[in-house]
Amino acid sequence: MSDNSKIEWTDATWNPVRGCTKISPGCTHCYAETFAERFRGVPGHPFEFGFDLRLVPEKLAEPIRWSKPKKIFVNSMSDLFHEGVPDEYIEKVCRVMLAADWHTYQVLTKRPDRMATLLQNKLRDAAKTAHIWWGVSVENRKHGLPRIDKLRTAKPTLAFLSVEPLLEDLGKIDLRGIHWVIVGGESGPGARPMLPEWVKSIRDQCRSAQVPFFFKQWGGVRKSETGRHLEGRTYDEFPPKTSADECSDSELLALKEELQMA
């Protein structure tokens, strides 16, 4: 877990699951896989097994150890709704998020069918709370737009879209029931281009629908050089703050004991 994430739209990352498998064109140049595979075979390293899917139960309690409220990107190095993650384990992750409610959690998936099914059943309580944000990745029309429809059927209190890497013009987007949109270009070796008109179209649609818009980056091989300005300004919009106040030491201890994770 990193309490000082370099991802522009979050404060920290929490990875009770590591590793994943490719599912759509947005996965082609997966940054998480590239990072993890560097350490395959290094004894004792968190990614000793590369990007192979692994549950990491010893990481479950980590958000409870942070008393200061943070925005936490859940499973930045995986997908919570991967078919290899048991329902029971996903429920444990949600139990922690519900208990440590002074944080805001950002859960992002490319597997919206399973997410929607669970949010409508076993994870109903987690779907209803405002401090857990549920999102889907949207990289193109064929794979991304249907994910938005599936997310909408789950009816979470706060739903968001991560339009990254944006690989083509998405056209008209149905933003009903969507509360936040992130847009970004692909970065690193082999990065596919993103055209300004694609980004401006999404921004304008967010304006019309009164949905907060966050522009993460232009990307490219050297993303630090291309920056994140769109028509001369940055867009750092978020949904309204939803997390509770800072948790006291006594409350933290009680939560750890309740969850048997002290």
PDB file of C-alpha atoms in Angstrom:
ATOM      1  CA  MET A   1       0.000   0.000   0.000  1.00  0.00           C
ATOM      2  CA  SER A   2       1.284   3.464  -0.873  1.00  0.00           C
ATOM      3  CA  ASP A   3       0.178   6.412   1.238  1.00  0.00           C
ATOM      4  CA  ASN A   4       1.626   8.882  -1.250  1.00  0.00           C
ATOM      5  CA  SER A   5       0.338   7.811  -4.659  1.00  0.00           C
ATOM      6  CA  LYS A   6       1.547   9.553  -7.817  1.00  0.00           C
ATOM      7  CA  ILE A   7      -1.850   8.944  -9.437  1.00  0.00           C
ATOM      8  CA  GLU A   8      -3.337  12.413  -9.796  1.00  0.00           C
ATOM      9  CA  TRP A   9      -6.893  11.594  -8.702  1.00  0.00           C
ATOM     10  CA  THR A  10      -6.157   9.681  -5.506  1.00  0.00           C
ATOM     11  CA  ASP A  11      -4.078   9.953  -2.320  1.00  0.00           C
ATOM     12  CA  ALA A  12      -3.160   6.323  -1.668  1.00  0.00           C
ATOM     13  CA  THR A  13      -3.373   2.827  -3.117  1.00  0.00           C
ATOM     14  CA  TRP A  14      -4.447  -0.381  -1.362  1.00  0.00           C
ATOM     15  CA  ASN A  15      -3.840  -3.781  -2.927  1.00  0.00           C
ATOM     16  CA  PRO A  16      -5.409  -6.705  -1.033  1.00  0.00           C
ATOM     17  CA  VAL A  17      -5.261  -8.455  -4.442  1.00  0.00           C
ATOM     18  CA  ARG A  18      -2.261  -8.495  -6.782  1.00  0.00           C
ATOM     19  CA  GLY A  19      -2.106  -9.445 -10.423  1.00  0.00           C
ATOM     20  CA  CYS A  20      -4.667  -9.699 -13.203  1.00  0.00           C
ATOM     21  CA  THR A  21      -5.290 -10.946 -16.759  1.00  0.00           C
ATOM     22  CA  LYS A  22      -5.988  -8.963 -19.921  1.00  0.00           C
ATOM     23  CA  ILE A  23      -9.622  -8.599 -20.949  1.00  0.00           C
ATOM     24  CA  SER A  24      -9.880  -5.772 -23.540  1.00  0.00           C
ATOM     25  CA  PRO A  25      -7.795  -3.340 -25.658  1.00  0.00           C
ATOM     26  CA  GLY A  26      -7.310  -1.006 -22.695  1.00  0.00           C
ATOM     27  CA  CYS A  27      -5.158  -3.716 -21.107  1.00  0.00           C
ATOM     28  CA  THR A  28      -2.655  -3.954 -23.988  1.00  0.00           C
ATOM     29  CA  HIS A  29       0.029  -1.811 -22.346  1.00  0.00           C
ATOM     30  CA  CYS A  30      -0.971  -2.413 -18.712  1.00  0.00           C
ATOM     31  CA  TYR A  31       1.265  -0.315 -16.448  1.00  0.00           C
ATOM     32  CA  ALA A  32       0.622  -2.609 -13.497  1.00  0.00           C
ATOM     33  CA  GLU A  33       1.746  -5.700 -15.391  1.00  0.00           C
ATOM     34  CA  THR A  34       4.851  -3.948 -16.690  1.00  0.00           C
ATOM     35  CA  PHE A  35       5.794  -2.896 -13.158  1.00  0.00           C
ATOM     36  CA  ALA A  36       5.047  -6.248 -11.522  1.00  0.00           C
ATOM     37  CA  GLU A  37       6.918  -8.370 -14.056  1.00  0.00           C
ATOM     38  CA  ARG A  38      10.140  -6.477 -13.357  1.00  0.00           C
ATOM     39  CA  PHE A  39      10.285  -8.235 -10.013  1.00  0.00           C
ATOM     40  CA  ARG A  40       9.255 -11.765 -10.980  1.00  0.00           C
ATOM     41  CA  GLY A  41      11.567 -14.195  -9.244  1.00  0.00           C
ATOM     42  CA  VAL A  42      12.919 -11.690  -6.706  1.00  0.00           C
ATOM     43  CA  PRO A  43      12.604 -13.561  -3.359  1.00  0.00           C
ATOM     44  CA  GLY A  44      10.496 -11.724  -0.784  1.00  0.00           C
ATOM     45  CA  HIS A  45       9.397  -8.943  -3.127  1.00  0.00           C
ATOM     46  CA  PRO A  46       5.631  -8.182  -3.177  1.00  0.00           C
ATOM     47  CA  PHE A  47       5.701  -9.109  -6.880  1.00  0.00           C
ATOM     48  CA  GLU A  48       7.956 -12.125  -6.588  1.00  0.00           C
ATOM     49  CA  PHE A  49       5.324 -13.947  -8.651  1.00  0.00           C
ATOM     50  CA  GLY A  50       5.059 -11.189 -11.228  1.00  0.00           C
ATOM     51  CA  PHE A  51       1.536 -10.333 -12.313  1.00  0.00           C
ATOM     52  CA  ASP A  52       0.035 -13.720 -11.411  1.00  0.00           C
ATOM     53  CA  LEU A  53      -3.255 -13.269  -9.555  1.00  0.00           C
ATOM     54  CA  ARG A  54      -2.806 -13.555  -5.779  1.00  0.00           C
ATOM     55  CA  LEU A  55      -4.901 -12.745  -2.733  1.00  0.00           C
ATOM     56  CA  VAL A  56      -3.008 -10.808  -0.073  1.00  0.00           C
ATOM     57  CA  PRO A  57      -5.053 -11.188   3.144  1.00  0.00           C
ATOM     58  CA  GLU A  58      -2.306  -9.641   5.278  1.00  0.00           C
ATOM     59  CA  LYS A  59      -3.063  -6.353   3.522  1.00  0.00           C
ATOM     60  CA  LEU A  60      -6.769  -6.315   4.359  1.00  0.00           C
ATOM     61  CA  ALA A  61      -6.519  -4.193   7.506  1.00  0.00           C
ATOM     62  CA  GLU A  62      -4.227  -1.489   6.146  1.00  0.00           C
ATOM     63  CA  PRO A  63      -6.818   1.308   5.728  1.00  0.00           C
ATOM     64  CA  ILE A  64      -7.771   0.905   9.377  1.00  0.00           C
ATOM     65  CA  ARG A  65      -4.226   1.858  10.383  1.00  0.00           C
ATOM     66  CA  TRP A  66      -4.591   5.302   8.813  1.00  0.00           C
ATOM     67  CA  SER A  67      -6.458   7.721  11.045  1.00  0.00           C
ATOM     68  CA  LYS A  68      -6.245  10.657   8.597  1.00  0.00           C
ATOM     69  CA  PRO A  69      -8.921  10.584   5.847  1.00  0.00           C
ATOM     70  CA  LYS A  70      -7.619   9.727   2.376  1.00  0.00           C
ATOM     71  CA  LYS A  71      -8.912   8.967  -1.081  1.00  0.00           C
ATOM     72  CA  ILE A  72      -7.855   5.331  -1.607  1.00  0.00           C
ATOM     73  CA  PHE A  73      -7.652   3.639  -5.012  1.00  0.00           C
ATOM     74  CA  VAL A  74      -8.573   0.015  -4.297  1.00  0.00           C
ATOM     75  CA  ASN A  75      -6.508  -2.586  -6.198  1.00  0.00           C
ATOM     76  CA  SER A  76      -4.457  -0.296  -8.397  1.00  0.00           C
ATOM     77  CA  MET A  77      -2.471  -3.438  -9.276  1.00  0.00           C
ATOM     78  CA  SER A  78      -5.425  -5.742  -9.935  1.00  0.00           C
ATOM     79  CA  ASP A  79      -9.204  -5.926 -10.430  1.00  0.00           C
ATOM     80  CA  LEU A  80     -11.315  -6.711  -7.370  1.00  0.00           C
ATOM     81  CA  PHE A  81     -13.926  -8.412  -9.556  1.00  0.00           C
ATOM     82  CA  HIS A  82     -11.552 -10.731 -11.398  1.00  0.00           C
ATOM     83  CA  GLU A  83     -13.092 -14.193 -11.712  1.00  0.00           C
ATOM     84  CA  GLY A  84     -10.239 -15.615  -9.629  1.00  0.00           C
ATOM     85  CA  VAL A  85     -11.194 -13.574  -6.546  1.00  0.00           C
ATOM     86  CA  PRO A  86     -13.794 -15.426  -4.418  1.00  0.00           C
ATOM     87  CA  ASP A  87     -17.004 -13.642  -3.441  1.00  0.00           C
ATOM     88  CA  GLU A  88     -16.125 -14.171   0.220  1.00  0.00           C
ATOM     89  CA  TYR A  89     -12.849 -12.289  -0.190  1.00  0.00           C
ATOM     90  CA  ILE A  90     -14.541  -9.380  -1.959  1.00  0.00           C
ATOM     91  CA  GLU A  91     -16.973  -9.227   0.961  1.00  0.00           C
ATOM     92  CA  LYS A  92     -14.032  -8.966   3.383  1.00  0.00           C
ATOM     93  CA  VAL A  93     -12.611  -6.050   1.402  1.00  0.00           C
ATOM     94  CA  CYS A  94     -15.994  -4.322   1.544  1.00  0.00           C
ATOM     95  CA  ARG A  95     -16.263  -4.996   5.263  1.00  0.00           C
ATOM     96  CA  VAL A  96     -13.057  -3.046   5.801  1.00  0.00           C
ATOM     97  CA  MET A  97     -14.258  -0.193   3.579  1.00  0.00           C
ATOM     98  CA  LEU A  98     -17.544   0.023   5.445  1.00  0.00           C
ATOM     99  CA  ALA A  99     -15.807  -0.006   8.830  1.00  0.00           C
ATOM    100  CA  ALA A 100     -13.047   2.497   7.988  1.00  0.00           C
ATOM    101  CA  ASP A 101     -15.560   5.042   6.744  1.00  0.00           C
ATOM    102  CA  TRP A 102     -13.398   8.107   7.304  1.00  0.00           C
ATOM    103  CA  HIS A 103     -11.698   7.297   3.988  1.00  0.00           C
ATOM    104  CA  THR A 104     -13.099   7.561   0.467  1.00  0.00           C
ATOM    105  CA  TYR A 105     -12.582   4.404  -1.621  1.00  0.00           C
ATOM    106  CA  GLN A 106     -12.315   4.345  -5.407  1.00  0.00           C
ATOM    107  CA  VAL A 107     -13.035   0.869  -6.832  1.00  0.00           C
ATOM    108  CA  LEU A 108     -12.437   0.489 -10.568  1.00  0.00           C
ATOM    109  CA  THR A 109     -13.158  -2.558 -12.729  1.00  0.00           C
ATOM    110  CA  LYS A 110     -13.256  -3.812 -16.304  1.00  0.00           C
ATOM    111  CA  ARG A 111     -15.605  -6.602 -15.163  1.00  0.00           C
ATOM    112  CA  PRO A 112     -18.877  -4.740 -14.555  1.00  0.00           C
ATOM    113  CA  ASP A 113     -21.174  -7.753 -14.901  1.00  0.00           C
ATOM    114  CA  ARG A 114     -19.832  -9.383 -11.760  1.00  0.00           C
ATOM    115  CA  MET A 115     -19.634  -6.060  -9.948  1.00  0.00           C
ATOM    116  CA  ALA A 116     -23.252  -5.221 -10.755  1.00  0.00           C
ATOM    117  CA  THR A 117     -24.458  -8.649  -9.660  1.00  0.00           C
ATOM    118  CA  LEU A 118     -22.681  -8.399  -6.309  1.00  0.00           C
ATOM    119  CA  LEU A 119     -23.653  -4.771  -5.669  1.00  0.00           C
ATOM    120  CA  GLN A 120     -27.288  -5.735  -6.119  1.00  0.00           C
ATOM    121  CA  ASN A 121     -26.989  -8.689  -3.744  1.00  0.00           C
ATOM    122  CA  LYS A 122     -24.151  -9.516  -1.332  1.00  0.00           C
ATOM    123  CA  LEU A 123     -22.656  -6.015  -1.466  1.00  0.00           C
ATOM    124  CA  ARG A 124     -25.862  -3.992  -1.180  1.00  0.00           C
ATOM    125  CA  ASP A 125     -24.670  -2.120   1.902  1.00  0.00           C
ATOM    126  CA  ALA A 126     -21.419  -1.152   0.190  1.00  0.00           C
ATOM    127  CA  ALA A 127     -23.318   0.029  -2.896  1.00  0.00           C
ATOM    128  CA  LYS A 128     -25.509   2.337  -0.826  1.00  0.00           C
ATOM    129  CA  THR A 129     -22.775   4.196   1.035  1.00  0.00           C
ATOM    130  CA  ALA A 130     -21.459   7.493  -0.326  1.00  0.00           C
ATOM    131  CA  HIS A 131     -17.827   7.010   0.730  1.00  0.00           C
ATOM    132  CA  ILE A 132     -17.278   4.018  -1.598  1.00  0.00           C
ATOM    133  CA  TRP A 133     -17.127   5.039  -5.248  1.00  0.00           C
ATOM    134  CA  TRP A 134     -17.741   2.348  -7.879  1.00  0.00           C
ATOM    135  CA  GLY A 135     -16.311   2.826 -11.356  1.00  0.00           C
ATOM    136  CA  VAL A 136     -15.673   1.187 -14.713  1.00  0.00           C
ATOM    137  CA  SER A 137     -12.912   1.628 -17.299  1.00  0.00           C
ATOM    138  CA  VAL A 138     -13.996   3.030 -20.652  1.00  0.00           C
ATOM    139  CA  GLU A 139     -11.346   2.908 -23.381  1.00  0.00           C
ATOM    140  CA  ASN A 140     -13.458   2.635 -26.548  1.00  0.00           C
ATOM    141  CA  ARG A 141     -17.021   2.287 -27.826  1.00  0.00           C
ATOM    142  CA  LYS A 142     -17.130  -1.499 -28.222  1.00  0.00           C
ATOM    143  CA  HIS A 143     -15.897  -2.475 -24.758  1.00  0.00           C
ATOM    144  CA  GLY A 144     -16.255   0.700 -22.722  1.00  0.00           C
ATOM    145  CA  LEU A 145     -19.736   2.022 -23.421  1.00  0.00           C
ATOM    146  CA  PRO A 146     -21.501  -1.255 -22.457  1.00  0.00           C
ATOM    147  CA  ARG A 147     -19.663  -1.107 -19.111  1.00  0.00           C
ATOM    148  CA  ILE A 148     -21.334   2.227 -18.396  1.00  0.00           C
ATOM    149  CA  ASP A 149     -24.760   0.699 -18.963  1.00  0.00           C
ATOM    150  CA  LYS A 150     -23.927  -2.209 -16.659  1.00  0.00           C
ATOM    151  CA  LEU A 151     -22.638   0.143 -13.942  1.00  0.00           C
ATOM    152  CA  ARG A 152     -25.850   2.135 -14.158  1.00  0.00           C
ATOM    153  CA  THR A 153     -27.944  -0.992 -13.545  1.00  0.00           C
ATOM    154  CA  ALA A 154     -26.126  -1.526 -10.225  1.00  0.00           C
ATOM    155  CA  LYS A 155     -27.299   1.927  -9.033  1.00  0.00           C
ATOM    156  CA  PRO A 156     -24.462   2.665  -6.601  1.00  0.00           C
ATOM    157  CA  THR A 157     -24.726   5.864  -4.611  1.00  0.00           C
ATOM    158  CA  LEU A 158     -21.628   7.157  -6.388  1.00  0.00           C
ATOM    159  CA  ALA A 159     -20.656   5.868  -9.848  1.00  0.00           C
ATOM    160  CA  PHE A 160     -17.672   7.035 -11.870  1.00  0.00           C
ATOM    161  CA  LEU A 161     -15.901   6.457 -15.178  1.00  0.00           C
ATOM    162  CA  SER A 162     -12.173   6.140 -15.802  1.00  0.00           C
ATOM    163  CA  VAL A 163     -11.857   6.969 -19.493  1.00  0.00           C
ATOM    164  CA  GLU A 164      -8.209   5.908 -19.700  1.00  0.00           C
ATOM    165  CA  PRO A 165      -6.551   5.122 -21.947  1.00  0.00           C
ATOM    166  CA  LEU A 166      -8.961   6.896 -24.291  1.00  0.00           C
ATOM    167  CA  LEU A 167      -8.386   5.140 -27.625  1.00  0.00           C
ATOM    168  CA  GLU A 168     -11.025   6.701 -29.880  1.00  0.00           C
ATOM    169  CA  ASP A 169     -13.868   9.191 -30.073  1.00  0.00           C
ATOM    170  CA  LEU A 170     -16.616   7.823 -27.829  1.00  0.00           C
ATOM    171  CA  GLY A 171     -19.383   9.839 -29.443  1.00  0.00           C
ATOM    172  CA  LYS A 172     -22.471  10.564 -27.360  1.00  0.00           C
ATOM    173  CA  ILE A 173     -22.164   9.184 -23.808  1.00  0.00           C
ATOM    174  CA  ASP A 174     -25.155   8.491 -21.581  1.00  0.00           C
ATOM    175  CA  LEU A 175     -24.115  10.116 -18.290  1.00  0.00           C
ATOM    176  CA  ARG A 176     -27.344   9.452 -16.393  1.00  0.00           C
ATOM    177  CA  GLY A 177     -26.470   8.118 -12.945  1.00  0.00           C
ATOM    178  CA  ILE A 178     -22.760   8.957 -13.363  1.00  0.00           C
ATOM    179  CA  HIS A 179     -21.216  11.266 -10.773  1.00  0.00           C
ATOM    180  CA  TRP A 180     -17.586  11.695 -11.903  1.00  0.00           C
ATOM    181  CA  VAL A 181     -15.539  11.266 -15.090  1.00  0.00           C
ATOM    182  CA  ILE A 182     -11.741  10.910 -15.370  1.00  0.00           C
ATOM    183  CA  VAL A 183     -10.076  11.153 -18.791  1.00  0.00           C
ATOM    184  CA  GLY A 184      -6.484  10.338 -19.680  1.00  0.00           C
ATOM    185  CA  GLY A 185      -4.223   9.272 -22.508  1.00  0.00           C
ATOM    186  CA  GLU A 186      -2.009   6.203 -22.540  1.00  0.00           C
ATOM    187  CA  SER A 187       1.600   6.645 -21.409  1.00  0.00           C
ATOM    188  CA  GLY A 188       4.845   4.712 -21.693  1.00  0.00           C
ATOM    189  CA  PRO A 189       6.466   2.731 -24.526  1.00  0.00           C
ATOM    190  CA  GLY A 190       4.066   2.064 -27.392  1.00  0.00           C
ATOM    191  CA  ALA A 191       1.505   4.583 -26.107  1.00  0.00           C
ATOM    192  CA  ARG A 192      -1.411   4.994 -28.499  1.00  0.00           C
ATOM    193  CA  PRO A 193      -2.332   8.594 -29.374  1.00  0.00           C
ATOM    194  CA  MET A 194      -5.296  10.519 -28.017  1.00  0.00           C
ATOM    195  CA  LEU A 195      -6.762  13.411 -30.012  1.00  0.00           C
ATOM    196  CA  PRO A 196      -7.784  16.693 -28.330  1.00  0.00           C
ATOM    197  CA  GLU A 197     -11.256  16.656 -29.893  1.00  0.00           C
ATOM    198  CA  TRP A 198     -12.027  13.327 -28.178  1.00  0.00           C
ATOM    199  CA  VAL A 199     -11.214  14.852 -24.787  1.00  0.00           C
ATOM    200  CA  LYS A 200     -13.060  18.104 -25.408  1.00  0.00           C
ATOM    201  CA  SER A 201     -16.163  16.206 -26.453  1.00  0.00           C
ATOM    202  CA  ILE A 202     -16.256  14.356 -23.130  1.00  0.00           C
ATOM    203  CA  ARG A 203     -15.552  17.520 -21.167  1.00  0.00           C
ATOM    204  CA  ASP A 204     -18.393  19.339 -22.910  1.00  0.00           C
ATOM    205  CA  GLN A 205     -20.793  16.463 -22.286  1.00  0.00           C
ATOM    206  CA  CYS A 206     -19.830  16.497 -18.599  1.00  0.00           C
ATOM    207  CA  ARG A 207     -20.505  20.246 -18.519  1.00  0.00           C
ATOM    208  CA  SER A 208     -23.957  19.747 -20.011  1.00  0.00           C
ATOM    209  CA  ALA A 209     -24.768  16.945 -17.570  1.00  0.00           C
ATOM    210  CA  GLN A 210     -23.209  18.787 -14.585  1.00  0.00           C
ATOM    211  CA  VAL A 211     -20.815  15.900 -13.926  1.00  0.00           C
ATOM    212  CA  PRO A 212     -17.388  16.701 -12.360  1.00  0.00           C
ATOM    213  CA  PHE A 213     -14.594  16.259 -14.930  1.00  0.00           C
ATOM    214  CA  PHE A 214     -10.970  15.356 -14.143  1.00  0.00           C
ATOM    215  CA  PHE A 215      -8.345  15.464 -16.896  1.00  0.00           C
ATOM    216  CA  LYS A 216      -5.444  13.260 -15.810  1.00  0.00           C
ATOM    217  CA  GLN A 217      -2.902  13.497 -18.637  1.00  0.00           C
ATOM    218  CA  TRP A 218      -2.192  13.609 -22.361  1.00  0.00           C
ATOM    219  CA  GLY A 219       0.180  10.678 -21.922  1.00  0.00           C
ATOM    220  CA  GLY A 220       2.591   9.581 -24.615  1.00  0.00           C
ATOM    221  CA  VAL A 221       6.066   8.106 -24.278  1.00  0.00           C
ATOM    222  CA  ARG A 222       7.135  11.050 -22.074  1.00  0.00           C
ATOM    223  CA  LYS A 223       4.004  12.093 -20.222  1.00  0.00           C
ATOM    224  CA  SER A 224       5.875  14.624 -18.081  1.00  0.00           C
ATOM    225  CA  GLU A 225       6.501  16.640 -21.258  1.00  0.00           C
ATOM    226  CA  THR A 226       2.932  16.516 -22.594  1.00  0.00           C
ATOM    227  CA  GLY A 227       1.426  17.514 -19.244  1.00  0.00           C
ATOM    228  CA  ARG A 228      -2.240  17.711 -18.319  1.00  0.00           C
ATOM    229  CA  HIS A 229      -3.464  21.085 -19.513  1.00  0.00           C
ATOM    230  CA  LEU A 230      -6.552  21.181 -21.696  1.00  0.00           C
ATOM    231  CA  GLU A 231      -7.047  24.460 -23.552  1.00  0.00           C
ATOM    232  CA  GLY A 232      -4.748  26.293 -21.163  1.00  0.00           C
ATOM    233  CA  ARG A 233      -6.023  24.993 -17.838  1.00  0.00           C
ATOM    234  CA  THR A 234      -6.178  21.933 -15.612  1.00  0.00           C
ATOM    235  CA  TYR A 235      -9.378  20.138 -14.658  1.00  0.00           C
ATOM    236  CA  ASP A 236      -9.238  18.714 -11.134  1.00  0.00           C
ATOM    237  CA  GLU A 237     -12.911  18.343 -10.342  1.00  0.00           C
ATOM    238  CA  PHE A 238     -14.195  15.780  -7.829  1.00  0.00           C
ATOM    239  CA  PRO A 239     -17.574  14.766  -6.435  1.00  0.00           C
ATOM    240  CA  PRO A 240     -18.432  16.410  -3.101  1.00  0.00           C
ATOM    241  CA  LYS A 241     -16.473  15.186  -0.070  1.00  0.00           C
ATOM    242  CA  THR A 242     -18.158  12.133   1.437  1.00  0.00           C
ATOM    243  CA  SER A 243     -15.773  10.633   4.003  1.00  0.00           C
ATOM    244  CA  ALA A 244     -16.245  11.005   7.741  1.00  0.00           C
ATOM    245  CA  ASP A 245     -13.949  12.869  10.111  1.00  0.00           C
ATOM    246  CA  GLU A 246     -10.584  11.580  11.293  1.00  0.00           C
ATOM    247  CA  CYS A 247     -10.792   8.470  13.480  1.00  0.00           C
ATOM    248  CA  SER A 248      -9.456   8.545  17.052  1.00  0.00           C
ATOM    249  CA  ASP A 249      -6.892   6.046  18.371  1.00  0.00           C
ATOM    250  CA  SER A 250      -9.503   4.386  20.575  1.00  0.00           C
ATOM    251  CA  GLU A 251     -11.896   4.014  17.652  1.00  0.00           C
ATOM    252  CA  LEU A 252      -9.113   2.537  15.525  1.00  0.00           C
ATOM    253  CA  LEU A 253      -8.295  -0.057  18.181  1.00  0.00           C
ATOM    254  CA  ALA A 254     -11.956  -0.993  18.556  1.00  0.00           C
ATOM    255  CA  LEU A 255     -12.291  -1.473  14.797  1.00  0.00           C
ATOM    256  CA  LYS A 256      -9.195  -3.665  14.619  1.00  0.00           C
ATOM    257  CA  GLU A 257     -10.502  -5.831  17.432  1.00  0.00           C
ATOM    258  CA  GLU A 258     -13.938  -6.041  15.861  1.00  0.00           C
ATOM    259  CA  LEU A 259     -12.468  -7.198  12.587  1.00  0.00           C
ATOM    260  CA  GLN A 260      -9.909  -9.417  14.345  1.00  0.00           C
ATOM    261  CA  MET A 261      -7.144  -7.697  12.446  1.00  0.00           C
ATOM    262  CA  ALA A 262      -5.224  -6.007  15.260  1.00  0.00           C
TER     263      ALA A 262
END
